[in-house]
């Protein structure tokens, strides 16, 4: 369900406030789980200037199974912005897609989790895509924490994603997005079917609050 809706006049103001909330939250060991794409650039810039605790693990909510040096790698983007921080990649080129997924599921760390979702133009979040053959598994509450996923929008490369059940187990769950067209999509998704707009699975879930951070 939707929790607190925070709207800002600028993306910079949003990034500053969300970074403040992350800093207030991460006073004890835990994980910060970030979404990729273009939305988090301002947030990453702010976080990169802060003295993040050394016991904070940072990892992607999902990632493309490509080299960490690729422009399509979320981990690579985080690594560039958050130099010297405690970062965990989802994809290991030596293990491959299946091996990386199995490794993540067998080595899950316990601790508090602050998870930030994004919103794609087709209503996807993480790598839970409408019309994907992997969507049902991604939304299944009995699925493991991470699965391989195949997107339905470019670039069409395999991905690894957190599943809905793992995302919903986060201690703090945030939806972060920009732009008036995404706001219209956000409103539509509140009454939509998760198979059409996977983000609606989280916006309409009766047992979990999702706080919204939005700027035009």
PDB file of C-alpha atoms in Angstrom:
ATOM      1  CA  UNK A   1       0.000   0.000   0.000  1.00  0.00           C
ATOM      2  CA  UNK A   2       1.084   3.574  -0.484  1.00  0.00           C
ATOM      3  CA  UNK A   3       2.551   5.175   2.615  1.00  0.00           C
ATOM      4  CA  UNK A   4       3.797   8.745   2.736  1.00  0.00           C
ATOM      5  CA  UNK A   5       3.930  10.656  -0.563  1.00  0.00           C
ATOM      6  CA  UNK A   6       6.823  13.129  -0.657  1.00  0.00           C
ATOM      7  CA  UNK A   7       6.875  15.580  -3.570  1.00  0.00           C
ATOM      8  CA  UNK A   8       9.679  18.036  -4.306  1.00  0.00           C
ATOM      9  CA  UNK A   9      10.148  21.057  -6.538  1.00  0.00           C
ATOM     10  CA  UNK A  10      13.438  19.719  -7.886  1.00  0.00           C
ATOM     11  CA  UNK A  11      15.247  16.436  -8.288  1.00  0.00           C
ATOM     12  CA  UNK A  12      18.181  17.846  -6.355  1.00  0.00           C
ATOM     13  CA  UNK A  13      15.946  18.600  -3.355  1.00  0.00           C
ATOM     14  CA  UNK A  14      14.508  15.087  -3.546  1.00  0.00           C
ATOM     15  CA  UNK A  15      17.995  13.556  -3.613  1.00  0.00           C
ATOM     16  CA  UNK A  16      19.121  15.574  -0.588  1.00  0.00           C
ATOM     17  CA  UNK A  17      16.084  14.552   1.462  1.00  0.00           C
ATOM     18  CA  UNK A  18      16.237  10.887   0.497  1.00  0.00           C
ATOM     19  CA  UNK A  19      19.963  10.798   1.278  1.00  0.00           C
ATOM     20  CA  UNK A  20      19.229  12.342   4.694  1.00  0.00           C
ATOM     21  CA  UNK A  21      16.707   9.596   5.398  1.00  0.00           C
ATOM     22  CA  UNK A  22      19.193   6.933   4.367  1.00  0.00           C
ATOM     23  CA  UNK A  23      21.836   8.420   6.675  1.00  0.00           C
ATOM     24  CA  UNK A  24      19.371   8.569   9.582  1.00  0.00           C
ATOM     25  CA  UNK A  25      18.420   4.947   8.941  1.00  0.00           C
ATOM     26  CA  UNK A  26      21.874   3.381   8.542  1.00  0.00           C
ATOM     27  CA  UNK A  27      23.152   3.847  12.082  1.00  0.00           C
ATOM     28  CA  UNK A  28      23.363   0.050  12.463  1.00  0.00           C
ATOM     29  CA  UNK A  29      24.613  -2.665  10.078  1.00  0.00           C
ATOM     30  CA  UNK A  30      22.349  -3.155   7.111  1.00  0.00           C
ATOM     31  CA  UNK A  31      21.858  -3.121   3.370  1.00  0.00           C
ATOM     32  CA  UNK A  32      20.986  -0.268   1.026  1.00  0.00           C
ATOM     33  CA  UNK A  33      19.391  -1.673  -2.128  1.00  0.00           C
ATOM     34  CA  UNK A  34      19.303   0.729  -5.075  1.00  0.00           C
ATOM     35  CA  UNK A  35      17.555   0.670  -8.431  1.00  0.00           C
ATOM     36  CA  UNK A  36      19.363   1.661 -11.614  1.00  0.00           C
ATOM     37  CA  UNK A  37      18.496   3.583 -14.752  1.00  0.00           C
ATOM     38  CA  UNK A  38      18.748   7.354 -15.039  1.00  0.00           C
ATOM     39  CA  UNK A  39      16.615   8.244 -11.993  1.00  0.00           C
ATOM     40  CA  UNK A  40      19.196   7.716  -9.212  1.00  0.00           C
ATOM     41  CA  UNK A  41      21.966   9.901 -10.694  1.00  0.00           C
ATOM     42  CA  UNK A  42      21.296  12.835  -8.361  1.00  0.00           C
ATOM     43  CA  UNK A  43      20.905  10.547  -5.365  1.00  0.00           C
ATOM     44  CA  UNK A  44      24.167   8.737  -6.162  1.00  0.00           C
ATOM     45  CA  UNK A  45      25.950  12.075  -6.440  1.00  0.00           C
ATOM     46  CA  UNK A  46      24.774  13.096  -2.959  1.00  0.00           C
ATOM     47  CA  UNK A  47      25.539   9.693  -1.423  1.00  0.00           C
ATOM     48  CA  UNK A  48      29.000   9.796  -2.969  1.00  0.00           C
ATOM     49  CA  UNK A  49      29.767  12.968  -1.024  1.00  0.00           C
ATOM     50  CA  UNK A  50      28.674  11.545   2.329  1.00  0.00           C
ATOM     51  CA  UNK A  51      30.553   9.536   4.923  1.00  0.00           C
ATOM     52  CA  UNK A  52      28.522   6.346   4.637  1.00  0.00           C
ATOM     53  CA  UNK A  53      29.092   3.799   7.422  1.00  0.00           C
ATOM     54  CA  UNK A  54      31.578   1.071   6.576  1.00  0.00           C
ATOM     55  CA  UNK A  55      29.092  -1.550   7.794  1.00  0.00           C
ATOM     56  CA  UNK A  56      26.548  -0.534   5.159  1.00  0.00           C
ATOM     57  CA  UNK A  57      26.368  -2.976   2.239  1.00  0.00           C
ATOM     58  CA  UNK A  58      25.129  -1.454  -1.032  1.00  0.00           C
ATOM     59  CA  UNK A  59      23.765  -3.581  -3.863  1.00  0.00           C
ATOM     60  CA  UNK A  60      21.437  -3.315  -6.854  1.00  0.00           C
ATOM     61  CA  UNK A  61      17.791  -4.351  -6.663  1.00  0.00           C
ATOM     62  CA  UNK A  62      18.379  -5.812 -10.114  1.00  0.00           C
ATOM     63  CA  UNK A  63      21.062  -5.761 -12.770  1.00  0.00           C
ATOM     64  CA  UNK A  64      21.843  -6.720 -16.331  1.00  0.00           C
ATOM     65  CA  UNK A  65      24.135  -9.695 -16.779  1.00  0.00           C
ATOM     66  CA  UNK A  66      26.908  -7.788 -18.520  1.00  0.00           C
ATOM     67  CA  UNK A  67      30.482  -6.784 -17.743  1.00  0.00           C
ATOM     68  CA  UNK A  68      30.744  -4.407 -14.790  1.00  0.00           C
ATOM     69  CA  UNK A  69      32.458  -1.973 -17.162  1.00  0.00           C
ATOM     70  CA  UNK A  70      29.432  -1.891 -19.477  1.00  0.00           C
ATOM     71  CA  UNK A  71      27.261   1.227 -19.629  1.00  0.00           C
ATOM     72  CA  UNK A  72      24.342  -1.111 -18.936  1.00  0.00           C
ATOM     73  CA  UNK A  73      25.663  -2.332 -15.582  1.00  0.00           C
ATOM     74  CA  UNK A  74      23.904  -0.897 -12.526  1.00  0.00           C
ATOM     75  CA  UNK A  75      26.724  -2.186 -10.340  1.00  0.00           C
ATOM     76  CA  UNK A  76      29.235  -0.410 -12.567  1.00  0.00           C
ATOM     77  CA  UNK A  77      27.284   2.841 -12.234  1.00  0.00           C
ATOM     78  CA  UNK A  78      27.146   2.493  -8.452  1.00  0.00           C
ATOM     79  CA  UNK A  79      30.856   1.641  -8.289  1.00  0.00           C
ATOM     80  CA  UNK A  80      31.771   4.797 -10.221  1.00  0.00           C
ATOM     81  CA  UNK A  81      29.611   7.045  -8.031  1.00  0.00           C
ATOM     82  CA  UNK A  82      30.355   5.390  -4.676  1.00  0.00           C
ATOM     83  CA  UNK A  83      34.090   4.748  -4.858  1.00  0.00           C
ATOM     84  CA  UNK A  84      35.482   2.962  -1.826  1.00  0.00           C
ATOM     85  CA  UNK A  85      32.088   1.961  -0.471  1.00  0.00           C
ATOM     86  CA  UNK A  86      31.018  -1.573   0.435  1.00  0.00           C
ATOM     87  CA  UNK A  87      29.383  -2.728  -2.814  1.00  0.00           C
ATOM     88  CA  UNK A  88      28.019  -6.138  -3.789  1.00  0.00           C
ATOM     89  CA  UNK A  89      27.446  -7.065  -7.460  1.00  0.00           C
ATOM     90  CA  UNK A  90      24.612  -9.390  -8.419  1.00  0.00           C
ATOM     91  CA  UNK A  91      26.272 -10.777 -11.545  1.00  0.00           C
ATOM     92  CA  UNK A  92      29.558 -12.657 -11.554  1.00  0.00           C
ATOM     93  CA  UNK A  93      30.892 -13.223 -15.077  1.00  0.00           C
ATOM     94  CA  UNK A  94      32.736 -16.375 -14.008  1.00  0.00           C
ATOM     95  CA  UNK A  95      29.628 -17.918 -12.444  1.00  0.00           C
ATOM     96  CA  UNK A  96      27.242 -16.897 -15.215  1.00  0.00           C
ATOM     97  CA  UNK A  97      23.554 -16.088 -14.776  1.00  0.00           C
ATOM     98  CA  UNK A  98      22.466 -19.310 -13.079  1.00  0.00           C
ATOM     99  CA  UNK A  99      25.539 -19.600 -10.890  1.00  0.00           C
ATOM    100  CA  UNK A 100      25.309 -15.957  -9.801  1.00  0.00           C
ATOM    101  CA  UNK A 101      21.644 -16.379  -8.896  1.00  0.00           C
ATOM    102  CA  UNK A 102      22.292 -19.542  -6.907  1.00  0.00           C
ATOM    103  CA  UNK A 103      25.198 -17.862  -5.120  1.00  0.00           C
ATOM    104  CA  UNK A 104      23.031 -14.908  -4.088  1.00  0.00           C
ATOM    105  CA  UNK A 105      20.254 -17.157  -2.793  1.00  0.00           C
ATOM    106  CA  UNK A 106      22.642 -19.331  -0.791  1.00  0.00           C
ATOM    107  CA  UNK A 107      24.530 -16.448   0.777  1.00  0.00           C
ATOM    108  CA  UNK A 108      21.862 -13.975   1.854  1.00  0.00           C
ATOM    109  CA  UNK A 109      23.043 -11.796   4.706  1.00  0.00           C
ATOM    110  CA  UNK A 110      20.791 -11.035   7.632  1.00  0.00           C
ATOM    111  CA  UNK A 111      20.234  -7.445   8.668  1.00  0.00           C
ATOM    112  CA  UNK A 112      18.112  -4.381   8.169  1.00  0.00           C
ATOM    113  CA  UNK A 113      17.258  -3.427   4.593  1.00  0.00           C
ATOM    114  CA  UNK A 114      16.419  -0.067   2.993  1.00  0.00           C
ATOM    115  CA  UNK A 115      15.134  -0.804  -0.515  1.00  0.00           C
ATOM    116  CA  UNK A 116      14.534   1.797  -3.239  1.00  0.00           C
ATOM    117  CA  UNK A 117      12.429   0.830  -6.250  1.00  0.00           C
ATOM    118  CA  UNK A 118      12.249   2.661  -9.552  1.00  0.00           C
ATOM    119  CA  UNK A 119       9.423   2.968 -12.053  1.00  0.00           C
ATOM    120  CA  UNK A 120       9.908   2.080 -15.705  1.00  0.00           C
ATOM    121  CA  UNK A 121       7.901   3.665 -18.545  1.00  0.00           C
ATOM    122  CA  UNK A 122       6.002   0.388 -19.031  1.00  0.00           C
ATOM    123  CA  UNK A 123       5.168   0.037 -15.330  1.00  0.00           C
ATOM    124  CA  UNK A 124       7.989  -2.368 -14.509  1.00  0.00           C
ATOM    125  CA  UNK A 125      10.005  -2.174 -11.325  1.00  0.00           C
ATOM    126  CA  UNK A 126      13.210  -4.041 -10.501  1.00  0.00           C
ATOM    127  CA  UNK A 127      13.386  -6.443 -13.474  1.00  0.00           C
ATOM    128  CA  UNK A 128       9.762  -7.480 -13.140  1.00  0.00           C
ATOM    129  CA  UNK A 129       8.450  -6.702 -16.617  1.00  0.00           C
ATOM    130  CA  UNK A 130       4.927  -6.894 -18.033  1.00  0.00           C
ATOM    131  CA  UNK A 131       4.541  -9.682 -20.602  1.00  0.00           C
ATOM    132  CA  UNK A 132       7.770 -11.307 -19.424  1.00  0.00           C
ATOM    133  CA  UNK A 133       7.789 -15.114 -19.099  1.00  0.00           C
ATOM    134  CA  UNK A 134       9.469 -14.610 -15.727  1.00  0.00           C
ATOM    135  CA  UNK A 135       6.907 -12.214 -14.220  1.00  0.00           C
ATOM    136  CA  UNK A 136       4.712 -14.859 -12.577  1.00  0.00           C
ATOM    137  CA  UNK A 137       7.761 -16.359 -10.866  1.00  0.00           C
ATOM    138  CA  UNK A 138       8.933 -12.913  -9.832  1.00  0.00           C
ATOM    139  CA  UNK A 139       5.599 -12.179  -8.144  1.00  0.00           C
ATOM    140  CA  UNK A 140       5.177 -15.651  -6.632  1.00  0.00           C
ATOM    141  CA  UNK A 141       5.544 -15.419  -2.818  1.00  0.00           C
ATOM    142  CA  UNK A 142       7.196 -18.874  -2.814  1.00  0.00           C
ATOM    143  CA  UNK A 143      10.019 -17.870  -5.168  1.00  0.00           C
ATOM    144  CA  UNK A 144      13.578 -17.433  -3.872  1.00  0.00           C
ATOM    145  CA  UNK A 145      14.969 -13.970  -3.201  1.00  0.00           C
ATOM    146  CA  UNK A 146      16.687 -13.660  -6.605  1.00  0.00           C
ATOM    147  CA  UNK A 147      15.779 -15.051 -10.017  1.00  0.00           C
ATOM    148  CA  UNK A 148      16.975 -14.674 -13.588  1.00  0.00           C
ATOM    149  CA  UNK A 149      14.710 -12.430 -15.647  1.00  0.00           C
ATOM    150  CA  UNK A 150      14.319 -11.572 -19.323  1.00  0.00           C
ATOM    151  CA  UNK A 151      13.204  -8.012 -20.093  1.00  0.00           C
ATOM    152  CA  UNK A 152      10.586  -6.988 -22.620  1.00  0.00           C
ATOM    153  CA  UNK A 153      12.301  -3.681 -23.416  1.00  0.00           C
ATOM    154  CA  UNK A 154      15.791  -2.755 -24.587  1.00  0.00           C
ATOM    155  CA  UNK A 155      18.483  -3.758 -23.928  1.00  0.00           C
ATOM    156  CA  UNK A 156      17.297  -7.352 -24.298  1.00  0.00           C
ATOM    157  CA  UNK A 157      19.955  -9.029 -22.160  1.00  0.00           C
ATOM    158  CA  UNK A 158      19.358 -11.444 -19.266  1.00  0.00           C
ATOM    159  CA  UNK A 159      19.029  -9.904 -15.833  1.00  0.00           C
ATOM    160  CA  UNK A 160      19.075 -10.897 -12.201  1.00  0.00           C
ATOM    161  CA  UNK A 161      16.364  -9.391 -10.027  1.00  0.00           C
ATOM    162  CA  UNK A 162      15.036  -9.440  -6.517  1.00  0.00           C
ATOM    163  CA  UNK A 163      11.620 -11.068  -6.394  1.00  0.00           C
ATOM    164  CA  UNK A 164       8.515  -9.445  -4.964  1.00  0.00           C
ATOM    165  CA  UNK A 165       8.587 -11.484  -1.752  1.00  0.00           C
ATOM    166  CA  UNK A 166      12.168 -10.421  -1.015  1.00  0.00           C
ATOM    167  CA  UNK A 167      11.445  -6.776  -1.828  1.00  0.00           C
ATOM    168  CA  UNK A 168       8.390  -6.807   0.432  1.00  0.00           C
ATOM    169  CA  UNK A 169      10.504  -8.166   3.294  1.00  0.00           C
ATOM    170  CA  UNK A 170      12.567  -4.953   3.369  1.00  0.00           C
ATOM    171  CA  UNK A 171      12.444  -2.911   6.562  1.00  0.00           C
ATOM    172  CA  UNK A 172      11.944   0.320   4.596  1.00  0.00           C
ATOM    173  CA  UNK A 173      10.550   0.380   1.056  1.00  0.00           C
ATOM    174  CA  UNK A 174      10.659   3.492  -1.142  1.00  0.00           C
ATOM    175  CA  UNK A 175       9.502   4.249  -4.687  1.00  0.00           C
ATOM    176  CA  UNK A 176      11.662   6.941  -6.315  1.00  0.00           C
ATOM    177  CA  UNK A 177      10.761   8.430  -9.701  1.00  0.00           C
ATOM    178  CA  UNK A 178      10.769  11.634 -11.758  1.00  0.00           C
ATOM    179  CA  UNK A 179       8.654  13.260 -14.450  1.00  0.00           C
ATOM    180  CA  UNK A 180       5.001  14.091 -15.079  1.00  0.00           C
ATOM    181  CA  UNK A 181       4.510  11.111 -17.399  1.00  0.00           C
ATOM    182  CA  UNK A 182       5.716   8.777 -14.658  1.00  0.00           C
ATOM    183  CA  UNK A 183       3.328  10.455 -12.197  1.00  0.00           C
ATOM    184  CA  UNK A 184       0.450   9.679 -14.557  1.00  0.00           C
ATOM    185  CA  UNK A 185       1.678   6.084 -14.760  1.00  0.00           C
ATOM    186  CA  UNK A 186       1.946   5.944 -10.964  1.00  0.00           C
ATOM    187  CA  UNK A 187      -1.700   7.026 -10.639  1.00  0.00           C
ATOM    188  CA  UNK A 188      -2.785   4.494 -13.251  1.00  0.00           C
ATOM    189  CA  UNK A 189      -0.876   1.679 -11.555  1.00  0.00           C
ATOM    190  CA  UNK A 190      -2.743   2.231  -8.290  1.00  0.00           C
ATOM    191  CA  UNK A 191      -5.851   0.692  -9.871  1.00  0.00           C
ATOM    192  CA  UNK A 192      -4.151  -1.581 -12.388  1.00  0.00           C
ATOM    193  CA  UNK A 193      -3.302  -5.274 -12.549  1.00  0.00           C
ATOM    194  CA  UNK A 194       0.258  -6.331 -11.630  1.00  0.00           C
ATOM    195  CA  UNK A 195       0.447  -8.332 -14.849  1.00  0.00           C
ATOM    196  CA  UNK A 196      -0.028  -5.073 -16.765  1.00  0.00           C
ATOM    197  CA  UNK A 197       1.922  -2.794 -14.418  1.00  0.00           C
ATOM    198  CA  UNK A 198       4.105  -4.848 -12.032  1.00  0.00           C
ATOM    199  CA  UNK A 199       4.669  -1.827  -9.767  1.00  0.00           C
ATOM    200  CA  UNK A 200       1.000  -2.106  -8.778  1.00  0.00           C
ATOM    201  CA  UNK A 201       1.831  -5.337  -6.907  1.00  0.00           C
ATOM    202  CA  UNK A 202       3.660  -3.167  -4.365  1.00  0.00           C
ATOM    203  CA  UNK A 203       1.387  -0.120  -4.456  1.00  0.00           C
ATOM    204  CA  UNK A 204      -1.658  -2.281  -3.703  1.00  0.00           C
ATOM    205  CA  UNK A 205      -0.104  -4.815  -1.344  1.00  0.00           C
ATOM    206  CA  UNK A 206      -2.146  -4.775   1.891  1.00  0.00           C
ATOM    207  CA  UNK A 207       0.695  -5.696   4.238  1.00  0.00           C
ATOM    208  CA  UNK A 208       3.509  -3.351   3.192  1.00  0.00           C
ATOM    209  CA  UNK A 209       3.811   0.428   2.978  1.00  0.00           C
ATOM    210  CA  UNK A 210       5.723   1.997   0.103  1.00  0.00           C
ATOM    211  CA  UNK A 211       6.830   5.601   0.686  1.00  0.00           C
ATOM    212  CA  UNK A 212       6.924   7.679  -2.492  1.00  0.00           C
ATOM    213  CA  UNK A 213       9.610  10.232  -3.410  1.00  0.00           C
ATOM    214  CA  UNK A 214       8.729  12.219  -6.540  1.00  0.00           C
ATOM    215  CA  UNK A 215       9.943  15.288  -8.397  1.00  0.00           C
ATOM    216  CA  UNK A 216       8.884  16.561 -11.848  1.00  0.00           C
TER     217      UNK A 216
END
